[in-house]
Tab-separated table of C-alpha atoms and ligand atoms in Angstrom:
chain	number	residue	atom	x	y	z
P	1	UNK	CA	9.804	53.459	-52.006
P	2	UNK	CA	7.077	52.260	-49.639
P	3	UNK	CA	6.897	53.987	-46.254
P	4	UNK	CA	9.042	52.456	-43.532
P	5	UNK	CA	7.391	50.160	-41.040
P	6	UNK	CA	9.158	50.102	-37.688
P	7	UNK	CA	8.501	47.460	-35.025
P	8	UNK	CA	9.501	48.858	-31.645
P	9	UNK	CA	8.118	45.970	-29.584
P	10	UNK	CA	9.956	42.842	-30.685
P	11	UNK	CA	11.937	40.574	-28.399
P	12	UNK	CA	14.852	38.197	-28.468
P	13	UNK	CA	16.341	35.828	-25.963
P	14	UNK	CA	19.964	35.954	-27.037
P	15	UNK	CA	21.621	32.510	-27.374
P	16	UNK	CA	23.794	33.171	-24.311
P	17	UNK	CA	20.741	34.155	-22.269
P	18	UNK	CA	18.870	30.960	-23.265
P	19	UNK	CA	21.913	28.889	-22.302
P	20	UNK	CA	21.915	30.596	-18.929
P	21	UNK	CA	18.208	29.693	-18.502
P	22	UNK	CA	18.990	26.080	-19.526
P	23	UNK	CA	21.371	25.805	-16.580
P	24	UNK	CA	18.643	26.841	-14.115
P	25	UNK	CA	16.040	24.730	-12.310
P	26	UNK	CA	13.901	27.537	-10.885
P	27	UNK	CA	11.735	30.100	-12.699
P	28	UNK	CA	12.883	31.424	-15.098
P	29	UNK	CA	14.305	28.318	-16.774
P	30	UNK	CA	14.369	26.353	-19.999
P	31	UNK	CA	13.693	22.614	-19.977
P	32	UNK	CA	15.046	20.482	-22.835
P	33	UNK	CA	13.055	17.232	-23.024
P	34	UNK	CA	15.199	14.139	-23.557
P	35	UNK	CA	12.927	12.922	-26.396
P	36	UNK	CA	13.988	15.729	-28.748
P	37	UNK	CA	10.647	17.575	-28.497
P	38	UNK	CA	10.670	21.410	-28.442
P	39	UNK	CA	12.319	22.997	-25.402
P	40	UNK	CA	9.960	24.567	-22.904
P	41	UNK	CA	10.259	28.106	-21.609
P	42	UNK	CA	9.068	28.528	-18.034
P	43	UNK	CA	9.174	32.222	-17.150
P	44	UNK	CA	5.937	32.966	-15.314
P	45	UNK	CA	5.414	31.773	-11.754
P	46	UNK	CA	2.057	30.327	-12.864
P	47	UNK	CA	3.887	28.242	-15.525
P	48	UNK	CA	5.820	26.293	-12.900
P	49	UNK	CA	2.994	24.016	-11.820
P	50	UNK	CA	4.334	20.938	-10.046
P	51	UNK	CA	1.248	19.001	-11.186
P	52	UNK	CA	2.194	19.445	-14.862
P	53	UNK	CA	4.927	17.305	-16.466
P	54	UNK	CA	8.105	19.302	-17.155
P	55	UNK	CA	7.777	18.681	-20.891
P	56	UNK	CA	4.331	20.351	-20.840
P	57	UNK	CA	5.064	23.337	-18.611
P	58	UNK	CA	5.260	26.913	-19.874
P	59	UNK	CA	5.393	27.229	-23.629
P	60	UNK	CA	7.403	25.735	-26.477
P	61	UNK	CA	10.481	27.763	-27.327
P	62	UNK	CA	11.819	27.366	-30.852
P	63	UNK	CA	14.368	29.208	-32.999
P	64	UNK	CA	12.072	32.239	-33.337
P	65	UNK	CA	13.051	33.243	-29.802
P	66	UNK	CA	16.774	33.525	-30.432
P	67	UNK	CA	17.711	33.154	-34.105
P	68	UNK	CA	17.993	36.569	-35.746
P	69	UNK	CA	17.531	35.036	-39.205
P	70	UNK	CA	14.075	33.900	-38.107
P	71	UNK	CA	13.349	37.446	-36.890
P	72	UNK	CA	14.437	38.851	-40.269
P	73	UNK	CA	12.195	36.343	-42.099
P	74	UNK	CA	9.311	37.423	-39.846
P	75	UNK	CA	10.043	41.071	-40.694
P	76	UNK	CA	10.060	40.354	-44.449
P	77	UNK	CA	6.816	38.405	-44.206
P	78	UNK	CA	5.057	41.339	-42.528
P	79	UNK	CA	6.633	44.202	-44.489
P	80	UNK	CA	8.596	45.447	-41.459
P	81	UNK	CA	11.661	47.437	-42.521
P	82	UNK	CA	13.188	48.200	-39.137
P	83	UNK	CA	13.016	46.526	-35.738
P	84	UNK	CA	14.140	47.769	-32.351
P	85	UNK	CA	14.897	44.490	-30.606
P	86	UNK	CA	14.826	44.029	-26.840
P	87	UNK	CA	15.600	41.214	-24.445
P	88	UNK	CA	12.318	39.580	-23.392
P	89	UNK	CA	11.005	39.239	-19.855
P	90	UNK	CA	12.145	38.671	-17.167
P	91	UNK	CA	15.335	40.301	-18.444
P	92	UNK	CA	18.060	40.210	-15.788
P	93	UNK	CA	15.777	40.816	-12.807
P	94	UNK	CA	16.441	37.423	-11.183
P	95	UNK	CA	20.256	37.457	-11.258
P	96	UNK	CA	22.403	37.272	-8.152
P	97	UNK	CA	23.879	40.650	-7.208
P	98	UNK	CA	27.359	39.729	-8.378
P	99	UNK	CA	26.216	38.514	-11.814
P	100	UNK	CA	24.088	41.452	-12.925
P	101	UNK	CA	26.754	43.782	-14.287
P	102	UNK	CA	28.612	41.097	-16.259
P	103	UNK	CA	25.411	39.801	-17.801
P	104	UNK	CA	24.014	43.180	-18.778
P	105	UNK	CA	27.278	44.099	-20.498
P	106	UNK	CA	27.332	40.730	-22.261
P	107	UNK	CA	23.701	40.888	-23.412
P	108	UNK	CA	23.970	44.503	-24.532
P	109	UNK	CA	27.215	43.902	-26.412
P	110	UNK	CA	25.656	40.870	-28.115
P	111	UNK	CA	22.596	42.923	-29.138
P	112	UNK	CA	24.832	45.700	-30.437
P	113	UNK	CA	26.881	43.241	-32.461
P	114	UNK	CA	23.776	41.590	-33.916
P	115	UNK	CA	22.467	44.977	-35.086
P	116	UNK	CA	25.815	45.950	-36.568
P	117	UNK	CA	26.171	42.650	-38.446
P	118	UNK	CA	22.636	42.678	-39.846
P	119	UNK	CA	22.771	46.323	-40.900
P	120	UNK	CA	26.102	45.851	-42.649
P	121	UNK	CA	24.549	43.039	-44.687
P	122	UNK	CA	21.425	44.979	-45.713
P	123	UNK	CA	21.934	44.835	-49.440
P	124	UNK	CA	19.201	45.843	-51.830
P	125	UNK	CA	16.886	48.776	-51.221
P	126	UNK	CA	13.926	46.511	-51.957
P	127	UNK	CA	14.895	44.352	-49.007
P	128	UNK	CA	15.905	46.913	-46.443
P	129	UNK	CA	16.015	45.503	-42.951
P	130	UNK	CA	17.592	47.438	-40.175
P	131	UNK	CA	17.966	46.612	-36.524
P	132	UNK	CA	18.372	48.777	-33.445
P	133	UNK	CA	18.071	47.702	-29.819
P	134	UNK	CA	16.903	48.590	-26.338
P	135	UNK	CA	19.490	47.557	-23.741
P	136	UNK	CA	18.886	45.554	-20.561
P	137	UNK	CA	19.799	46.939	-17.129
P	138	UNK	CA	21.659	45.240	-14.233
P	139	UNK	CA	18.863	46.026	-11.779
P	140	UNK	CA	19.969	43.541	-9.111
P	141	UNK	CA	23.497	45.005	-8.993
P	142	UNK	CA	24.704	45.870	-5.478
P	143	UNK	CA	24.782	49.601	-6.148
P	144	UNK	CA	22.638	51.864	-8.405
P	145	UNK	CA	25.846	53.425	-9.734
P	146	UNK	CA	26.374	50.186	-11.709
P	147	UNK	CA	22.993	50.675	-13.381
P	148	UNK	CA	23.771	54.342	-14.027
P	149	UNK	CA	27.119	53.420	-15.586
P	150	UNK	CA	25.444	50.953	-17.921
P	151	UNK	CA	22.882	53.574	-18.990
P	152	UNK	CA	25.782	55.890	-19.824
P	153	UNK	CA	27.789	53.139	-21.554
P	154	UNK	CA	24.805	52.289	-23.778
P	155	UNK	CA	24.975	55.826	-25.142
P	156	UNK	CA	28.345	54.932	-26.652
P	157	UNK	CA	26.958	51.912	-28.569
P	158	UNK	CA	25.728	53.086	-31.941
P	159	UNK	CA	22.612	50.902	-32.273
P	160	UNK	CA	21.174	51.369	-28.786
P	161	UNK	CA	18.033	53.511	-28.675
P	162	UNK	CA	16.922	53.123	-25.082
P	163	UNK	CA	16.515	50.539	-22.346
P	164	UNK	CA	13.854	47.983	-21.497
P	165	UNK	CA	12.803	47.455	-17.888
P	166	UNK	CA	10.174	45.582	-15.911
P	167	UNK	CA	8.016	46.981	-13.143
P	168	UNK	CA	9.916	45.724	-10.122
P	169	UNK	CA	12.791	48.216	-10.373
P	170	UNK	CA	15.273	47.458	-7.603
P	171	UNK	CA	12.748	44.991	-6.181
P	172	UNK	CA	10.331	47.425	-4.524
P	173	UNK	CA	8.470	48.817	-7.533
P	174	UNK	CA	8.912	52.009	-9.512
P	175	UNK	CA	7.887	54.432	-6.749
P	176	UNK	CA	10.992	53.444	-4.783
P	177	UNK	CA	13.105	56.534	-4.020
P	178	UNK	CA	16.152	54.266	-4.418
P	179	UNK	CA	15.549	54.498	-8.164
P	180	UNK	CA	16.127	58.250	-8.261
P	181	UNK	CA	19.724	57.909	-9.542
P	182	UNK	CA	18.380	55.735	-12.373
P	183	UNK	CA	15.645	58.239	-13.283
P	184	UNK	CA	18.229	61.017	-13.120
P	185	UNK	CA	20.568	59.141	-15.488
P	186	UNK	CA	17.765	58.363	-17.923
P	187	UNK	CA	16.695	61.993	-17.899
P	188	UNK	CA	20.200	63.401	-18.177
P	189	UNK	CA	21.129	61.116	-21.098
P	190	UNK	CA	17.635	61.400	-22.636
P	191	UNK	CA	17.446	57.617	-22.770
P	192	UNK	CA	13.959	56.289	-23.489
P	193	UNK	CA	12.758	53.623	-21.078
P	194	UNK	CA	10.578	50.888	-22.588
P	195	UNK	CA	8.461	49.817	-19.598
P	196	UNK	CA	7.205	46.259	-20.009
P	197	UNK	CA	5.257	43.899	-17.721
P	198	UNK	CA	6.285	40.452	-16.567
P	199	UNK	CA	4.984	39.765	-13.067
P	200	UNK	CA	1.259	40.177	-13.714
P	201	UNK	CA	-1.091	39.969	-10.752
P	202	UNK	CA	-1.210	37.347	-7.996
P	203	UNK	CA	-3.260	34.262	-8.943
P	204	UNK	CA	-5.698	35.293	-6.181
P	205	UNK	CA	-6.796	38.215	-8.354
P	206	UNK	CA	-8.163	35.680	-10.837
P	207	UNK	CA	-9.716	33.296	-8.308
P	208	UNK	CA	-6.633	31.292	-7.268
P	209	UNK	CA	-4.020	29.112	-9.011
P	210	UNK	CA	-6.518	26.482	-10.131
P	211	UNK	CA	-8.607	29.057	-12.005
P	212	UNK	CA	-5.543	30.787	-13.463
P	213	UNK	CA	-4.185	27.507	-14.823
P	214	UNK	CA	-7.566	26.339	-16.089
P	215	UNK	CA	-7.424	28.993	-18.810
P	216	UNK	CA	-3.760	28.712	-19.772
P	217	UNK	CA	-2.114	32.089	-20.338
P	218	UNK	CA	-5.267	34.101	-21.007
P	219	UNK	CA	-5.774	35.674	-17.575
P	220	UNK	CA	-2.085	36.500	-16.860
P	221	UNK	CA	-1.363	37.840	-20.365
P	222	UNK	CA	-4.651	39.520	-21.250
P	223	UNK	CA	-5.279	41.082	-17.827
P	224	UNK	CA	-2.286	40.564	-15.533
P	225	UNK	CA	0.252	42.140	-17.885
P	226	UNK	CA	-1.654	45.337	-18.781
P	227	UNK	CA	-2.820	45.921	-15.208
P	228	UNK	CA	0.728	45.473	-13.944
P	229	UNK	CA	1.882	48.245	-16.284
P	230	UNK	CA	-1.033	50.446	-15.255
P	231	UNK	CA	-0.237	50.010	-11.566
P	232	UNK	CA	3.487	50.605	-12.084
P	233	UNK	CA	3.098	53.864	-13.960
P	234	UNK	CA	0.383	55.081	-11.574
P	235	UNK	CA	2.726	54.460	-8.624
P	236	UNK	CA	5.414	56.462	-10.443
P	237	UNK	CA	2.942	59.279	-10.871
P	238	UNK	CA	1.694	59.195	-7.270
P	239	UNK	CA	5.205	59.213	-5.848
P	240	UNK	CA	6.151	62.286	-7.862
P	241	UNK	CA	8.684	60.666	-10.236
P	242	UNK	CA	7.322	62.831	-13.069
P	243	UNK	CA	7.558	65.932	-10.851
P	244	UNK	CA	11.169	65.290	-9.836
P	245	UNK	CA	12.200	64.211	-13.364
P	246	UNK	CA	9.922	66.197	-15.660
P	247	UNK	CA	11.916	65.339	-18.778
P	248	UNK	CA	12.040	61.538	-18.546
P	249	UNK	CA	10.661	59.646	-21.539
P	250	UNK	CA	8.825	56.358	-21.023
P	251	UNK	CA	7.437	54.091	-23.727
P	252	UNK	CA	4.658	51.937	-22.285
P	253	UNK	CA	4.086	48.406	-23.569
P	254	UNK	CA	0.637	47.316	-24.714
P	255	UNK	CA	-0.532	50.923	-25.083
P	256	UNK	CA	-0.082	51.536	-21.394
P	257	UNK	CA	-2.407	48.707	-20.334
P	258	UNK	CA	-5.539	50.277	-18.898
P	259	UNK	CA	-3.927	53.693	-18.359
P	260	UNK	CA	-5.538	55.476	-21.352
P	261	UNK	CA	-8.978	54.271	-20.258
P	262	UNK	CA	-8.438	54.983	-16.554
P	263	UNK	CA	-6.480	58.250	-16.748
P	264	UNK	CA	-9.534	60.389	-15.979
P	265	UNK	CA	-10.467	58.243	-12.995
P	266	UNK	CA	-6.893	58.328	-11.668
P	267	UNK	CA	-6.875	62.119	-11.985
P	268	UNK	CA	-10.234	62.380	-10.229
P	269	UNK	CA	-9.145	60.126	-7.347
P	270	UNK	CA	-6.002	62.240	-6.879
P	271	UNK	CA	-8.074	65.419	-6.858
P	272	UNK	CA	-10.305	63.960	-4.114
P	273	UNK	CA	-7.598	62.446	-1.915
P	274	UNK	CA	-7.524	64.199	1.461
P	275	UNK	CA	-4.117	62.728	2.294
P	276	UNK	CA	-2.446	64.915	-0.311
P	277	UNK	CA	-0.961	68.306	0.564
P	278	UNK	CA	-2.926	69.961	-2.250
P	279	UNK	CA	-6.125	68.892	-0.436
P	280	UNK	CA	-5.022	69.794	3.099
P	281	UNK	CA	-3.217	66.553	4.016
P	282	UNK	CA	0.408	65.809	4.784
P	283	UNK	CA	1.504	63.495	1.934
P	284	UNK	CA	3.010	65.376	-0.986
P	285	UNK	CA	0.994	63.772	-3.839
P	286	UNK	CA	1.634	64.405	-7.531
P	287	UNK	CA	1.836	67.955	-8.870
P	288	UNK	CA	1.810	67.488	-12.635
P	289	UNK	CA	-1.509	66.015	-13.745
P	290	UNK	CA	-2.002	62.703	-15.542
P	291	UNK	CA	-2.872	64.328	-18.883
P	292	UNK	CA	0.236	66.514	-18.909
P	293	UNK	CA	2.402	63.497	-18.116
P	294	UNK	CA	0.706	61.487	-20.874
P	295	UNK	CA	1.319	64.285	-23.359
P	296	UNK	CA	4.929	65.039	-22.439
P	297	UNK	CA	6.614	62.034	-20.789
P	298	UNK	CA	4.787	59.025	-22.176
P	299	UNK	CA	4.807	57.235	-25.515
P	300	UNK	CA	2.512	54.273	-26.142
P	301	UNK	CA	3.021	51.300	-28.390
P	302	UNK	CA	0.105	50.287	-30.616
P	303	UNK	CA	0.041	46.665	-29.450
P	304	UNK	CA	-3.574	46.717	-28.311
P	305	UNK	CA	-5.325	44.494	-30.925
P	306	UNK	CA	-8.459	46.578	-31.426
P	307	UNK	CA	-9.848	49.958	-32.388
P	308	UNK	CA	-11.449	50.748	-29.021
P	309	UNK	CA	-8.103	50.430	-27.233
P	310	UNK	CA	-6.259	52.284	-29.964
P	311	UNK	CA	-8.730	55.181	-29.913
P	312	UNK	CA	-8.348	55.483	-26.134
P	313	UNK	CA	-4.554	55.423	-26.534
P	314	UNK	CA	-4.568	58.113	-29.228
P	315	UNK	CA	-6.914	60.263	-27.183
P	316	UNK	CA	-4.906	59.861	-23.974
P	317	UNK	CA	-1.616	60.547	-25.744
P	318	UNK	CA	-3.034	63.813	-27.115
P	319	UNK	CA	-2.885	62.611	-30.731
P	320	UNK	CA	-1.415	59.884	-32.897
P	321	UNK	CA	2.131	61.267	-32.884
P	322	UNK	CA	3.080	59.510	-29.623
P	323	UNK	CA	1.942	56.050	-30.775
P	324	UNK	CA	4.360	53.486	-32.182
P	325	UNK	CA	3.665	50.239	-34.046
P	326	UNK	CA	4.873	46.951	-32.512
P	327	UNK	CA	4.299	43.203	-32.794
P	328	UNK	CA	5.445	41.539	-29.541
P	329	UNK	CA	7.203	38.927	-31.727
P	330	UNK	CA	8.064	36.099	-31.045
P	331	UNK	CA	5.152	35.845	-28.615
P	332	UNK	CA	1.674	35.026	-29.942
P	333	UNK	CA	2.770	32.978	-32.984
P	334	UNK	CA	0.020	31.492	-35.162
P	335	UNK	CA	-1.323	28.234	-33.779
P	336	UNK	CA	-1.584	26.778	-37.273
P	337	UNK	CA	1.585	26.272	-39.312
P	338	UNK	CA	-0.170	27.233	-42.542
P	339	UNK	CA	-0.761	30.865	-41.521
P	340	UNK	CA	1.065	33.030	-44.041
P	341	UNK	CA	1.073	36.015	-41.701
P	342	UNK	CA	0.644	36.186	-37.958
P	343	UNK	CA	-2.924	37.083	-36.894
P	344	UNK	CA	-1.435	38.836	-33.827
P	345	UNK	CA	0.329	41.226	-36.229
P	346	UNK	CA	-2.368	41.679	-38.854
P	347	UNK	CA	-4.900	42.466	-36.103
P	348	UNK	CA	-2.754	45.407	-35.026
P	349	UNK	CA	-2.271	46.583	-38.621
P	350	UNK	CA	-6.042	46.460	-39.137
P	351	UNK	CA	-6.733	48.344	-35.914
P	352	UNK	CA	-4.326	51.135	-36.945
P	353	UNK	CA	-5.712	51.362	-40.461
P	354	UNK	CA	-9.320	51.153	-39.260
P	355	UNK	CA	-8.870	53.818	-36.578
P	356	UNK	CA	-6.908	56.313	-38.686
P	357	UNK	CA	-8.263	55.341	-42.117
P	358	UNK	CA	-9.179	58.865	-43.201
P	359	UNK	CA	-5.705	60.147	-42.418
P	360	UNK	CA	-3.094	58.266	-44.466
P	361	UNK	CA	-0.267	60.368	-43.038
P	362	UNK	CA	-1.305	59.418	-39.508
P	363	UNK	CA	-1.245	55.713	-40.442
P	364	UNK	CA	2.290	56.146	-41.815
P	365	UNK	CA	3.338	57.999	-38.681
P	366	UNK	CA	2.136	55.265	-36.323
P	367	UNK	CA	3.584	52.508	-38.505
P	368	UNK	CA	7.029	54.065	-38.737
P	369	UNK	CA	7.425	57.841	-38.887
P	370	UNK	CA	6.905	58.386	-35.168
P	371	UNK	CA	9.484	55.756	-34.230
P	372	UNK	CA	12.001	57.222	-36.670
P	373	UNK	CA	11.535	60.684	-35.149
P	374	UNK	CA	11.296	59.704	-31.470
P	375	UNK	CA	14.061	57.089	-31.482
P	376	UNK	CA	16.264	58.908	-33.953
P	377	UNK	CA	16.506	56.038	-36.444
P	378	UNK	CA	18.140	56.396	-39.841
T	401	LIG	N1	4.611	38.989	-24.446
T	401	LIG	C1	5.783	39.183	-23.801
T	401	LIG	O1	6.484	40.125	-24.065
T	401	LIG	N2	6.145	38.323	-22.877
T	401	LIG	C2	5.416	37.260	-22.557
T	401	LIG	O2	5.813	36.517	-21.685
T	401	LIG	C3	4.214	37.056	-23.259
T	401	LIG	C4	3.837	37.942	-24.184
T	402	LIG	ZN1	6.562	42.224	-25.138
């Protein structure tokens, strides 16, 4: 049998979640045009431009975002045997305090049920398709104990393999000491956290809203997303999260953004910072160095679309065995209907094969073996 190919970065908006967005009028929301055209998904602040007609805002959202049969067809088309599905951004971050717990239980139970149903129906060996999931957390809940309880409850659901989270945490970023109970629960239960961007950078970073919108989604998605992840994980490092919780496991989306490339510079800036106790100052500063954290706490997906990025990721991770294949489906669909396969997926396949071409076992590991081992998949 061919080697398994596991997609660990693949999203769904569950039908109930999309219905909830349909009932909203503020970001995030879904707009259904009266003329029967595709619904529009407006999830980024920069999508909600009052100067653009509602039917043109954001991006079209079709069945690929919520229909699991479409996901399975996508998997078959690209030779993917197993997917670890996760709710897409912005998850449950925007919910009112009283709604968070109910919604996270609902979404996570729906994901669990989807996995169970699909796996039960996997019939022939030649068409194996298996689903697992990362759960969503009730981060706006009134008390962190509600988040902790959900992390523990997810351990009792047989298809859950971790949790997905954005970079805002409880609203103040991931260096917020208020998150310590959450880090402690993740560490204690050895739950992998899939850290994924959503908020990007302020439009001002790109020259203002007019410039950002001029180029569609390129600046927020190509630069805002990866830099957001880089900043979030660097703040975790600086605040000592990896010192207080040395056994937490974090999977970084988009190969950690710019982290693999900037790790040396981050380490050097820390070593030269007079504020830090280690250099005679009064602020604690991180104890474990960036490279140790990268080699013990961090996994990187291989969603980086090129060999230069992939080489940096492999180098920073201390080898290919902490890198995991992903697609970011259903985002970045082909613009032309005729495309047999998605260029966004084949580009990542090519980058993995091109970078590790002389080592067939390494290619297999990144495409599936690492995910099977790290996420304990069957
Ligand atoms: N990929 C995602 O996961 N989310 C987006 O909004 C765009 C690309
Ligand atoms: Zn994604």
